[in-house]
PDB file of C-alpha atoms and ligand atoms in Angstrom:
ATOM      1  CA  MET T   3     -23.796 -31.525 -12.808  1.00 48.00           C
ATOM      2  CA  GLU T   4     -20.154 -30.751 -14.310  1.00 49.00           C
ATOM      3  CA  PRO T   5     -16.944 -29.742 -12.229  1.00 47.00           C
ATOM      4  CA  LYS T   6     -18.524 -25.455 -13.056  1.00 47.00           C
ATOM      5  CA  ASP T   7     -20.714 -26.075 -10.975  1.00 45.00           C
ATOM      6  CA  CYS T   8     -20.475 -28.557  -7.753  1.00 48.00           C
ATOM      7  CA  SER T   9     -18.942 -27.256  -4.585  1.00 51.00           C
ATOM      8  CA  PRO T  10     -17.426 -28.089  -2.577  1.00 87.00           C
ATOM      9  CA  GLY T  11     -15.316 -29.425  -4.736  1.00 97.00           C
ATOM     10  CA  LYS T  12     -15.050 -33.581  -5.658  1.00 98.00           C
ATOM     11  CA  LEU T  13     -13.006 -35.880  -7.670  1.00 98.00           C
ATOM     12  CA  PHE T  14     -13.829 -36.411 -11.495  1.00 98.00           C
ATOM     13  CA  ILE T  15     -12.124 -40.124 -12.034  1.00 98.00           C
ATOM     14  CA  ILE T  16     -11.094 -39.933 -16.006  1.00 98.00           C
ATOM     15  CA  ALA T  17     -11.114 -42.560 -18.279  1.00 98.00           C
ATOM     16  CA  THR T  18      -8.504 -41.772 -21.362  1.00 97.00           C
ATOM     17  CA  PRO T  19      -8.107 -43.797 -24.469  1.00 97.00           C
ATOM     18  CA  ILE T  20      -6.364 -46.394 -24.342  1.00 98.00           C
ATOM     19  CA  GLY T  21      -4.738 -45.367 -28.343  1.00 96.00           C
ATOM     20  CA  ASN T  22      -6.869 -44.164 -29.998  1.00 96.00           C
ATOM     21  CA  LEU T  23      -7.725 -41.038 -29.434  1.00 93.00           C
ATOM     22  CA  ASN T  24     -11.437 -40.354 -30.824  1.00 94.00           C
ATOM     23  CA  ASP T  25     -12.153 -42.556 -27.687  1.00 96.00           C
ATOM     24  CA  PHE T  26     -11.625 -39.779 -25.259  1.00 96.00           C
ATOM     25  CA  SER T  27     -15.768 -39.371 -24.639  1.00 96.00           C
ATOM     26  CA  HIS T  28     -17.344 -35.430 -24.860  1.00 97.00           C
ATOM     27  CA  ARG T  29     -18.367 -35.538 -20.961  1.00 98.00           C
ATOM     28  CA  ALA T  30     -14.257 -36.550 -20.188  1.00 97.00           C
ATOM     29  CA  GLU T  31     -13.610 -33.690 -21.834  1.00 97.00           C
ATOM     30  CA  ASN T  32     -15.988 -31.899 -20.762  1.00 97.00           C
ATOM     31  CA  ALA T  33     -14.931 -32.893 -17.049  1.00 97.00           C
ATOM     32  CA  LEU T  34     -11.521 -32.056 -18.023  1.00 97.00           C
ATOM     33  CA  ASN T  35     -11.437 -28.493 -19.112  1.00 96.00           C
ATOM     34  CA  ASN T  36     -13.711 -27.820 -15.870  1.00 96.00           C
ATOM     35  CA  CYS T  37     -11.699 -28.754 -13.684  1.00 98.00           C
ATOM     36  CA  ASP T  38      -9.278 -26.804 -11.027  1.00 97.00           C
ATOM     37  CA  LEU T  39      -6.376 -29.605 -10.484  1.00 98.00           C
ATOM     38  CA  VAL T  40      -5.393 -32.516 -13.097  1.00 98.00           C
ATOM     39  CA  ALA T  41      -3.923 -34.966 -11.092  1.00 98.00           C
ATOM     40  CA  CYS T  42      -1.945 -37.819 -13.526  1.00 97.00           C
ATOM     41  CA  GLU T  43       0.480 -40.474 -13.974  1.00 95.00           C
ATOM     42  CA  ASP T  44       3.084 -39.094 -15.874  1.00 95.00           C
ATOM     43  CA  THR T  45       2.320 -35.343 -16.688  1.00 96.00           C
ATOM     44  CA  ARG T  46       4.323 -35.349 -19.677  1.00 96.00           C
ATOM     45  CA  VAL T  47       1.643 -38.133 -21.166  1.00 96.00           C
ATOM     46  CA  THR T  48      -1.257 -36.186 -20.320  1.00 97.00           C
ATOM     47  CA  ALA T  49       0.110 -33.070 -21.298  1.00 97.00           C
ATOM     48  CA  LYS T  50      -0.470 -34.332 -24.396  1.00 95.00           C
ATOM     49  CA  LEU T  51      -3.301 -35.483 -24.590  1.00 95.00           C
ATOM     50  CA  LEU T  52      -3.881 -32.535 -22.516  1.00 96.00           C
ATOM     51  CA  SER T  53      -2.740 -30.537 -26.052  1.00 95.00           C
ATOM     52  CA  HIS T  54      -4.315 -32.647 -28.599  1.00 93.00           C
ATOM     53  CA  TYR T  55      -7.655 -31.179 -26.838  1.00 93.00           C
ATOM     54  CA  SER T  56      -6.123 -28.024 -26.764  1.00 95.00           C
ATOM     55  CA  ILE T  57      -7.860 -27.686 -23.288  1.00 96.00           C
ATOM     56  CA  LYS T  58      -4.862 -25.872 -20.819  1.00 96.00           C
ATOM     57  CA  LYS T  59      -4.489 -27.305 -16.927  1.00 97.00           C
ATOM     58  CA  SER T  60      -1.855 -27.245 -14.454  1.00 96.00           C
ATOM     59  CA  LEU T  61      -0.607 -30.359 -13.622  1.00 98.00           C
ATOM     60  CA  VAL T  62       0.084 -33.284 -10.418  1.00 97.00           C
ATOM     61  CA  SER T  63       2.572 -35.492  -9.863  1.00 96.00           C
ATOM     62  CA  TYR T  64      -0.093 -38.653  -8.586  1.00 96.00           C
ATOM     63  CA  ARG T  65       1.799 -41.803  -9.097  1.00 93.00           C
ATOM     64  CA  ASP T  66       2.076 -45.353  -6.461  1.00 89.00           C
ATOM     65  CA  GLU T  67       6.069 -43.759  -5.058  1.00 92.00           C
ATOM     66  CA  ASN T  68       3.909 -40.125  -4.269  1.00 94.00           C
ATOM     67  CA  GLU T  69       0.231 -42.117  -3.681  1.00 92.00           C
ATOM     68  CA  LYS T  70      -0.153 -42.284   0.679  1.00 91.00           C
ATOM     69  CA  LYS T  71       0.151 -38.502   0.444  1.00 94.00           C
ATOM     70  CA  GLN T  72      -0.622 -36.362  -1.996  1.00 96.00           C
ATOM     71  CA  ALA T  73      -4.149 -38.791  -1.511  1.00 96.00           C
ATOM     72  CA  LYS T  74      -3.716 -36.403   1.704  1.00 96.00           C
ATOM     73  CA  ILE T  75      -2.746 -32.380   0.311  1.00 97.00           C
ATOM     74  CA  LEU T  76      -5.605 -33.657  -2.398  1.00 97.00           C
ATOM     75  CA  THR T  77      -8.581 -34.042  -1.202  1.00 97.00           C
ATOM     76  CA  SER T  78      -7.529 -31.109   1.228  1.00 96.00           C
ATOM     77  CA  GLU T  79      -7.853 -29.025  -2.237  1.00 97.00           C
ATOM     78  CA  ILE T  80     -10.808 -30.462  -2.741  1.00 97.00           C
ATOM     79  CA  MET T  81     -12.164 -29.776   0.527  1.00 96.00           C
ATOM     80  CA  HIS T  82     -11.281 -26.320   0.550  1.00 96.00           C
ATOM     81  CA  GLY T  83     -13.330 -26.365  -3.253  1.00 96.00           C
ATOM     82  CA  LYS T  84     -10.923 -26.994  -5.902  1.00 97.00           C
ATOM     83  CA  ASN T  85     -12.734 -29.961  -8.229  1.00 98.00           C
ATOM     84  CA  ILE T  86      -9.567 -31.797  -9.101  1.00 98.00           C
ATOM     85  CA  ALA T  87      -9.307 -34.916 -12.209  1.00 98.00           C
ATOM     86  CA  LEU T  88      -7.695 -38.234 -11.691  1.00 98.00           C
ATOM     87  CA  VAL T  89      -6.303 -39.778 -14.916  1.00 98.00           C
ATOM     88  CA  SER T  90      -3.672 -42.852 -16.026  1.00 97.00           C
ATOM     89  CA  ASP T  91      -1.787 -42.960 -18.758  1.00 97.00           C
ATOM     90  CA  ALA T  92      -4.166 -44.655 -20.271  1.00 97.00           C
ATOM     91  CA  GLY T  93      -7.693 -46.058 -20.091  1.00 98.00           C
ATOM     92  CA  PHE T  94      -9.790 -46.133 -16.089  1.00 98.00           C
ATOM     93  CA  PRO T  95      -8.077 -44.636 -13.207  1.00 97.00           C
ATOM     94  CA  THR T  96      -7.328 -47.018 -10.508  1.00 97.00           C
ATOM     95  CA  ILE T  97      -7.457 -50.241 -12.352  1.00 98.00           C
ATOM     96  CA  SER T  98      -3.662 -52.233 -12.462  1.00 98.00           C
ATOM     97  CA  ASP T  99      -3.081 -47.523 -12.036  1.00 97.00           C
ATOM     98  CA  PRO T 100      -2.543 -45.241  -9.271  1.00 96.00           C
ATOM     99  CA  GLY T 101      -6.000 -43.770  -7.703  1.00 96.00           C
ATOM    100  CA  PHE T 102      -7.364 -46.001  -4.805  1.00 96.00           C
ATOM    101  CA  ARG T 103      -5.642 -44.799  -2.102  1.00 96.00           C
ATOM    102  CA  LEU T 104      -7.190 -41.191  -3.598  1.00 97.00           C
ATOM    103  CA  VAL T 105     -10.813 -42.857  -4.392  1.00 97.00           C
ATOM    104  CA  ARG T 106     -11.342 -43.684  -0.657  1.00 97.00           C
ATOM    105  CA  GLU T 107      -9.275 -41.010   0.951  1.00 96.00           C
ATOM    106  CA  CYS T 108     -12.284 -38.697  -0.319  1.00 96.00           C
ATOM    107  CA  HIS T 109     -14.920 -41.431   1.043  1.00 95.00           C
ATOM    108  CA  LEU T 110     -13.429 -41.104   4.139  1.00 95.00           C
ATOM    109  CA  LYS T 111     -13.135 -36.803   3.514  1.00 95.00           C
ATOM    110  CA  SER T 112     -17.014 -37.174   2.377  1.00 95.00           C
ATOM    111  CA  ILE T 113     -16.114 -36.178  -0.413  1.00 97.00           C
ATOM    112  CA  GLN T 114     -18.350 -36.868  -3.823  1.00 97.00           C
ATOM    113  CA  VAL T 115     -16.196 -38.894  -6.448  1.00 98.00           C
ATOM    114  CA  VAL T 116     -17.466 -38.269  -9.941  1.00 98.00           C
ATOM    115  CA  PRO T 117     -16.960 -41.280 -12.305  1.00 98.00           C
ATOM    116  CA  VAL T 118     -16.146 -40.138 -15.468  1.00 98.00           C
ATOM    117  CA  PRO T 119     -16.263 -43.695 -18.030  1.00 98.00           C
ATOM    118  CA  GLY T 120     -14.317 -44.131 -20.712  1.00 98.00           C
ATOM    119  CA  PRO T 121     -12.255 -46.870 -22.195  1.00 98.00           C
ATOM    120  CA  ASN T 122     -10.829 -50.172 -20.526  1.00 98.00           C
ATOM    121  CA  ALA T 123      -8.816 -53.001 -21.543  1.00 98.00           C
ATOM    122  CA  ALA T 124      -9.922 -55.507 -19.778  1.00 98.00           C
ATOM    123  CA  LEU T 125     -13.028 -54.992 -20.701  1.00 98.00           C
ATOM    124  CA  THR T 126     -12.601 -54.308 -24.463  1.00 98.00           C
ATOM    125  CA  ALA T 127     -10.292 -57.479 -25.318  1.00 98.00           C
ATOM    126  CA  LEU T 128     -13.284 -59.418 -22.692  1.00 98.00           C
ATOM    127  CA  SER T 129     -15.830 -58.743 -25.145  1.00 98.00           C
ATOM    128  CA  ALA T 130     -14.228 -58.523 -28.430  1.00 98.00           C
ATOM    129  CA  SER T 131     -12.183 -62.316 -27.115  1.00 98.00           C
ATOM    130  CA  GLY T 132     -15.865 -64.402 -28.235  1.00 98.00           C
ATOM    131  CA  LEU T 133     -15.166 -66.130 -24.521  1.00 98.00           C
ATOM    132  CA  PRO T 134     -17.989 -66.077 -21.797  1.00 98.00           C
ATOM    133  CA  THR T 135     -18.836 -62.428 -20.267  1.00 98.00           C
ATOM    134  CA  HIS T 136     -21.755 -63.411 -18.050  1.00 97.00           C
ATOM    135  CA  GLN T 137     -18.807 -63.836 -15.505  1.00 98.00           C
ATOM    136  CA  PHE T 138     -15.807 -62.345 -15.498  1.00 98.00           C
ATOM    137  CA  LEU T 139     -12.717 -62.107 -12.786  1.00 98.00           C
ATOM    138  CA  PHE T 140     -10.074 -59.055 -13.150  1.00 98.00           C
ATOM    139  CA  LEU T 141      -6.444 -60.156 -12.695  1.00 98.00           C
ATOM    140  CA  GLY T 142      -4.615 -57.552 -13.146  1.00 98.00           C
ATOM    141  CA  PHE T 143      -0.768 -58.293 -13.051  1.00 98.00           C
ATOM    142  CA  LEU T 144       0.093 -62.031 -13.199  1.00 97.00           C
ATOM    143  CA  PRO T 145       2.930 -62.445  -9.852  1.00 96.00           C
ATOM    144  CA  LYS T 146       6.421 -61.315 -10.447  1.00 94.00           C
ATOM    145  CA  LYS T 147       7.281 -64.677 -10.472  1.00 95.00           C
ATOM    146  CA  LYS T 148       7.000 -67.820 -12.120  1.00 95.00           C
ATOM    147  CA  LEU T 149       6.101 -69.937  -9.333  1.00 96.00           C
ATOM    148  CA  GLY T 150       3.984 -67.595  -8.078  1.00 97.00           C
ATOM    149  CA  VAL T 151       1.890 -67.513 -11.859  1.00 97.00           C
ATOM    150  CA  SER T 152       1.351 -71.670 -11.517  1.00 97.00           C
ATOM    151  CA  LYS T 153      -0.205 -71.601  -8.098  1.00 97.00           C
ATOM    152  CA  LEU T 154      -2.105 -68.141  -9.126  1.00 98.00           C
ATOM    153  CA  LEU T 155      -3.841 -70.330 -12.004  1.00 98.00           C
ATOM    154  CA  GLU T 156      -4.129 -73.436 -10.513  1.00 97.00           C
ATOM    155  CA  GLN T 157      -6.298 -71.649  -7.876  1.00 98.00           C
ATOM    156  CA  TRP T 158      -8.821 -70.190 -11.033  1.00 98.00           C
ATOM    157  CA  ARG T 159      -8.610 -73.990 -12.476  1.00 96.00           C
ATOM    158  CA  GLU T 160     -12.221 -74.475 -11.793  1.00 95.00           C
ATOM    159  CA  PHE T 161     -13.243 -70.923 -11.691  1.00 97.00           C
ATOM    160  CA  GLU T 162     -16.540 -70.502 -14.078  1.00 97.00           C
ATOM    161  CA  GLY T 163     -16.723 -67.477 -16.008  1.00 98.00           C
ATOM    162  CA  SER T 164     -13.417 -66.092 -17.504  1.00 98.00           C
ATOM    163  CA  LEU T 165      -9.617 -64.985 -16.659  1.00 98.00           C
ATOM    164  CA  ILE T 166      -8.354 -61.755 -18.048  1.00 98.00           C
ATOM    165  CA  VAL T 167      -4.922 -60.687 -17.403  1.00 98.00           C
ATOM    166  CA  TYR T 168      -2.894 -57.643 -17.721  1.00 98.00           C
ATOM    167  CA  GLU T 169       0.675 -58.848 -19.346  1.00 97.00           C
ATOM    168  CA  SER T 170       3.834 -57.163 -20.171  1.00 95.00           C
ATOM    169  CA  ARG T 171       5.963 -57.374 -24.314  1.00 95.00           C
ATOM    170  CA  TYR T 172       8.584 -58.507 -21.778  1.00 95.00           C
ATOM    171  CA  LYS T 173       6.622 -61.959 -20.706  1.00 95.00           C
ATOM    172  CA  ILE T 174       4.257 -62.888 -22.225  1.00 96.00           C
ATOM    173  CA  GLU T 175       5.748 -65.832 -24.163  1.00 96.00           C
ATOM    174  CA  ARG T 176       6.227 -67.298 -20.428  1.00 97.00           C
ATOM    175  CA  THR T 177       2.879 -66.560 -19.330  1.00 97.00           C
ATOM    176  CA  LEU T 178       1.386 -67.773 -22.177  1.00 98.00           C
ATOM    177  CA  ALA T 179       3.545 -70.945 -22.268  1.00 97.00           C
ATOM    178  CA  LEU T 180       2.601 -71.422 -18.540  1.00 97.00           C
ATOM    179  CA  ILE T 181      -1.372 -70.875 -19.912  1.00 98.00           C
ATOM    180  CA  LEU T 182      -0.591 -73.300 -21.543  1.00 98.00           C
ATOM    181  CA  SER T 183       1.216 -76.102 -19.253  1.00 97.00           C
ATOM    182  CA  THR T 184      -0.988 -74.972 -16.923  1.00 97.00           C
ATOM    183  CA  TYR T 185      -4.584 -75.473 -18.682  1.00 98.00           C
ATOM    184  CA  GLY T 186      -3.591 -77.789 -21.705  1.00 97.00           C
ATOM    185  CA  PRO T 187      -4.022 -77.222 -25.161  1.00 97.00           C
ATOM    186  CA  GLY T 188      -7.820 -77.490 -25.981  1.00 97.00           C
ATOM    187  CA  ARG T 189      -7.768 -74.277 -22.956  1.00 98.00           C
ATOM    188  CA  PHE T 190     -10.358 -71.289 -24.687  1.00 98.00           C
ATOM    189  CA  ILE T 191      -7.663 -68.538 -24.473  1.00 98.00           C
ATOM    190  CA  CYS T 192      -7.479 -64.520 -26.296  1.00 98.00           C
ATOM    191  CA  ILE T 193      -4.647 -62.561 -26.867  1.00 98.00           C
ATOM    192  CA  ALA T 194      -5.606 -59.356 -27.404  1.00 98.00           C
ATOM    193  CA  ARG T 195      -2.833 -56.912 -28.366  1.00 98.00           C
ATOM    194  CA  GLU T 196      -2.806 -53.019 -29.248  1.00 98.00           C
ATOM    195  CA  LEU T 197      -7.037 -52.463 -28.967  1.00 98.00           C
ATOM    196  CA  THR T 198      -7.690 -49.912 -30.390  1.00 98.00           C
ATOM    197  CA  LYS T 199      -4.292 -48.697 -32.590  1.00 98.00           C
ATOM    198  CA  LEU T 200      -2.862 -49.670 -35.901  1.00 97.00           C
ATOM    199  CA  HIS T 201      -1.770 -52.655 -35.013  1.00 96.00           C
ATOM    200  CA  GLU T 202      -4.792 -54.016 -32.814  1.00 97.00           C
ATOM    201  CA  SER T 203      -5.221 -57.918 -33.161  1.00 97.00           C
ATOM    202  CA  ILE T 204      -7.527 -60.378 -31.189  1.00 98.00           C
ATOM    203  CA  ILE T 205      -6.808 -63.883 -31.341  1.00 98.00           C
ATOM    204  CA  SER T 206      -9.541 -66.411 -30.322  1.00 98.00           C
ATOM    205  CA  GLY T 207      -9.156 -70.327 -30.314  1.00 98.00           C
ATOM    206  CA  PRO T 208      -7.928 -73.171 -28.742  1.00 98.00           C
ATOM    207  CA  ALA T 209      -3.854 -72.153 -27.002  1.00 98.00           C
ATOM    208  CA  SER T 210      -2.602 -74.438 -28.694  1.00 97.00           C
ATOM    209  CA  GLN T 211      -2.963 -72.683 -31.566  1.00 98.00           C
ATOM    210  CA  VAL T 212      -3.454 -69.250 -30.548  1.00 98.00           C
ATOM    211  CA  ILE T 213      -0.164 -69.440 -29.372  1.00 97.00           C
ATOM    212  CA  GLU T 214       0.702 -70.901 -32.375  1.00 97.00           C
ATOM    213  CA  LYS T 215      -0.223 -68.009 -34.458  1.00 97.00           C
ATOM    214  CA  PHE T 216       1.081 -65.535 -31.969  1.00 96.00           C
ATOM    215  CA  HIS T 217       4.427 -66.545 -32.560  1.00 95.00           C
ATOM    216  CA  GLN T 218       2.846 -66.026 -36.558  1.00 94.00           C
ATOM    217  CA  GLY T 219       3.054 -61.457 -35.999  1.00 87.00           C
ATOM    218  CA  SER T 220       4.611 -59.685 -34.038  1.00 85.00           C
ATOM    219  CA  ALA T 221       4.994 -59.595 -30.101  1.00 85.00           C
ATOM    220  CA  LYS T 222       5.580 -56.133 -29.995  1.00 92.00           C
ATOM    221  CA  GLY T 223       2.807 -53.143 -28.270  1.00 96.00           C
ATOM    222  CA  GLU T 224       0.722 -53.571 -24.980  1.00 97.00           C
ATOM    223  CA  PHE T 225      -1.188 -57.277 -24.255  1.00 98.00           C
ATOM    224  CA  THR T 226      -4.423 -58.679 -22.422  1.00 98.00           C
ATOM    225  CA  LEU T 227      -5.381 -61.775 -21.599  1.00 98.00           C
ATOM    226  CA  VAL T 228      -8.864 -63.413 -21.640  1.00 98.00           C
ATOM    227  CA  ILE T 229      -8.247 -67.276 -20.167  1.00 98.00           C
ATOM    228  CA  GLY T 230     -12.018 -68.845 -20.953  1.00 98.00           C
ATOM    229  CA  PRO T 231     -13.135 -71.484 -18.239  1.00 97.00           C
ATOM    230  CA  ALA T 232     -12.440 -75.059 -18.476  1.00 96.00           C
ATOM    231  CA  ASN T 233     -14.493 -77.021 -20.722  1.00 91.00           C
ATOM    232  CA  TYR T 234     -15.771 -74.293 -23.295  1.00 95.00           C
ATOM    233  CA  SER T 235     -15.384 -73.948 -26.857  1.00 94.00           C
ATOM    234  CA  PHE T 236     -16.421 -72.093 -29.507  1.00 93.00           C
ATOM    235  CA  ASN T 237     -18.638 -74.579 -30.234  1.00 87.00           C
ATOM    236  CA  TYR T 238     -22.216 -73.458 -29.160  1.00 77.00           C
ATOM    237  CA  LYS T 239     -25.368 -76.685 -30.152  1.00 70.00           C
ATOM    238  CA  ASP T 240     -25.144 -77.926 -26.988  1.00 60.00           C
ATOM    239  CA  GLU T 241     -26.791 -74.017 -25.566  1.00 62.00           C
TER     240      GLU T 241
HETATM  241  N1  SAM A 308      -5.910 -48.846 -16.408  1.00 74.33           N
HETATM  242  C1  SAM A 308      -5.797 -49.263 -17.782  1.00 74.33           C
HETATM  243  C2  SAM A 308      -7.303 -49.666 -17.970  1.00 74.33           C
HETATM  244  O1  SAM A 308      -7.791 -49.079 -18.371  1.00 74.33           O
HETATM  245  O2  SAM A 308      -6.869 -50.107 -18.968  1.00 74.33           O
HETATM  246  C3  SAM A 308      -4.744 -50.145 -17.300  1.00 74.33           C
HETATM  247  C4  SAM A 308      -3.239 -50.174 -16.505  1.00 74.33           C
HETATM  248  S1  SAM A 308      -2.319 -50.725 -16.955  1.00 74.33           S
HETATM  249  C5  SAM A 308      -0.924 -50.154 -16.408  1.00 74.33           C
HETATM  250  C6  SAM A 308      -1.457 -51.319 -18.649  1.00 74.33           C
HETATM  251  C7  SAM A 308      -1.595 -52.231 -19.093  1.00 74.33           C
HETATM  252  O3  SAM A 308      -3.434 -52.564 -19.386  1.00 74.33           O
HETATM  253  C8  SAM A 308      -0.776 -52.899 -20.123  1.00 74.33           C
HETATM  254  O4  SAM A 308       0.826 -53.983 -20.266  1.00 74.33           O
HETATM  255  C9  SAM A 308      -1.333 -54.056 -21.103  1.00 74.33           C
HETATM  256  O5  SAM A 308      -1.614 -55.024 -20.506  1.00 74.33           O
HETATM  257  C10 SAM A 308      -3.227 -53.279 -20.727  1.00 74.33           C
HETATM  258  N2  SAM A 308      -3.462 -52.676 -22.113  1.00 74.33           N
HETATM  259  C11 SAM A 308      -3.427 -51.085 -21.974  1.00 74.33           C
HETATM  260  N3  SAM A 308      -2.901 -50.346 -23.325  1.00 74.33           N
HETATM  261  C12 SAM A 308      -3.957 -51.727 -23.739  1.00 74.33           C
HETATM  262  C13 SAM A 308      -4.224 -52.327 -25.041  1.00 74.33           C
HETATM  263  N4  SAM A 308      -4.328 -51.570 -26.351  1.00 74.33           N
HETATM  264  N5  SAM A 308      -4.435 -53.371 -26.291  1.00 74.33           N
HETATM  265  C14 SAM A 308      -3.857 -54.457 -25.182  1.00 74.33           C
HETATM  266  N6  SAM A 308      -3.686 -54.113 -23.574  1.00 74.33           N
HETATM  267  C15 SAM A 308      -3.390 -52.750 -23.047  1.00 74.33           C
END
């Protein structure tokens, strides 16, 4: 059921493209068209997306800095019958993006939460990595300090599935060096850069080779890293 038929209001969690605008689903477009208000991270970014689809809606800012206050205000509006759509700048709202507090507040107030799924960088990278997908751990953004990153990598050294990490272009070099020194050159990793965009690149294999190839290309753009479990390789003869 889409927002127009819903009473009282609902919260729609709407995933948006992580690069390629063609990845925006029909259901997401309908949900945005039918909602009363769009809560978004950066109104300029969302205004562009809406304009691409000729959708005219009121936008309200919902970001880390005003999340607590806005969660109360928005849920009160939903209680009064409004259907609100939550979007982030790219990908799935609430996943390393604002939204969790709003969703929690909805559950506290028995407001229906309707997910409208779509693109997500972590799962897109994992699916294309060639690394194990049966079990994985999403670590989001790594700690700011080097020591924190080292401790986290140590903590998950023996994890039997794949680790997924979001990394910025400014820290990618440092993180790759830490992965290499902590897990060794033979650990299988994947660097997924600019997924779904013009300069998409997905490099997978032993850390030393992947990092060497990475240094031959551009270090600009958005990155998601996948780290395979210890003793994993592409040699599947023993499976
Ligand atoms: N909520 C988003 C999602 O569902 O994927 C993630 C938002 S988080 C603030 C942004 C981070 O996701 C980037 O710094 C990068 O690590 C990763 N990311 C987003 N888009 C990407 C892309 N097109 N290619 C690779 N990684 C991407």
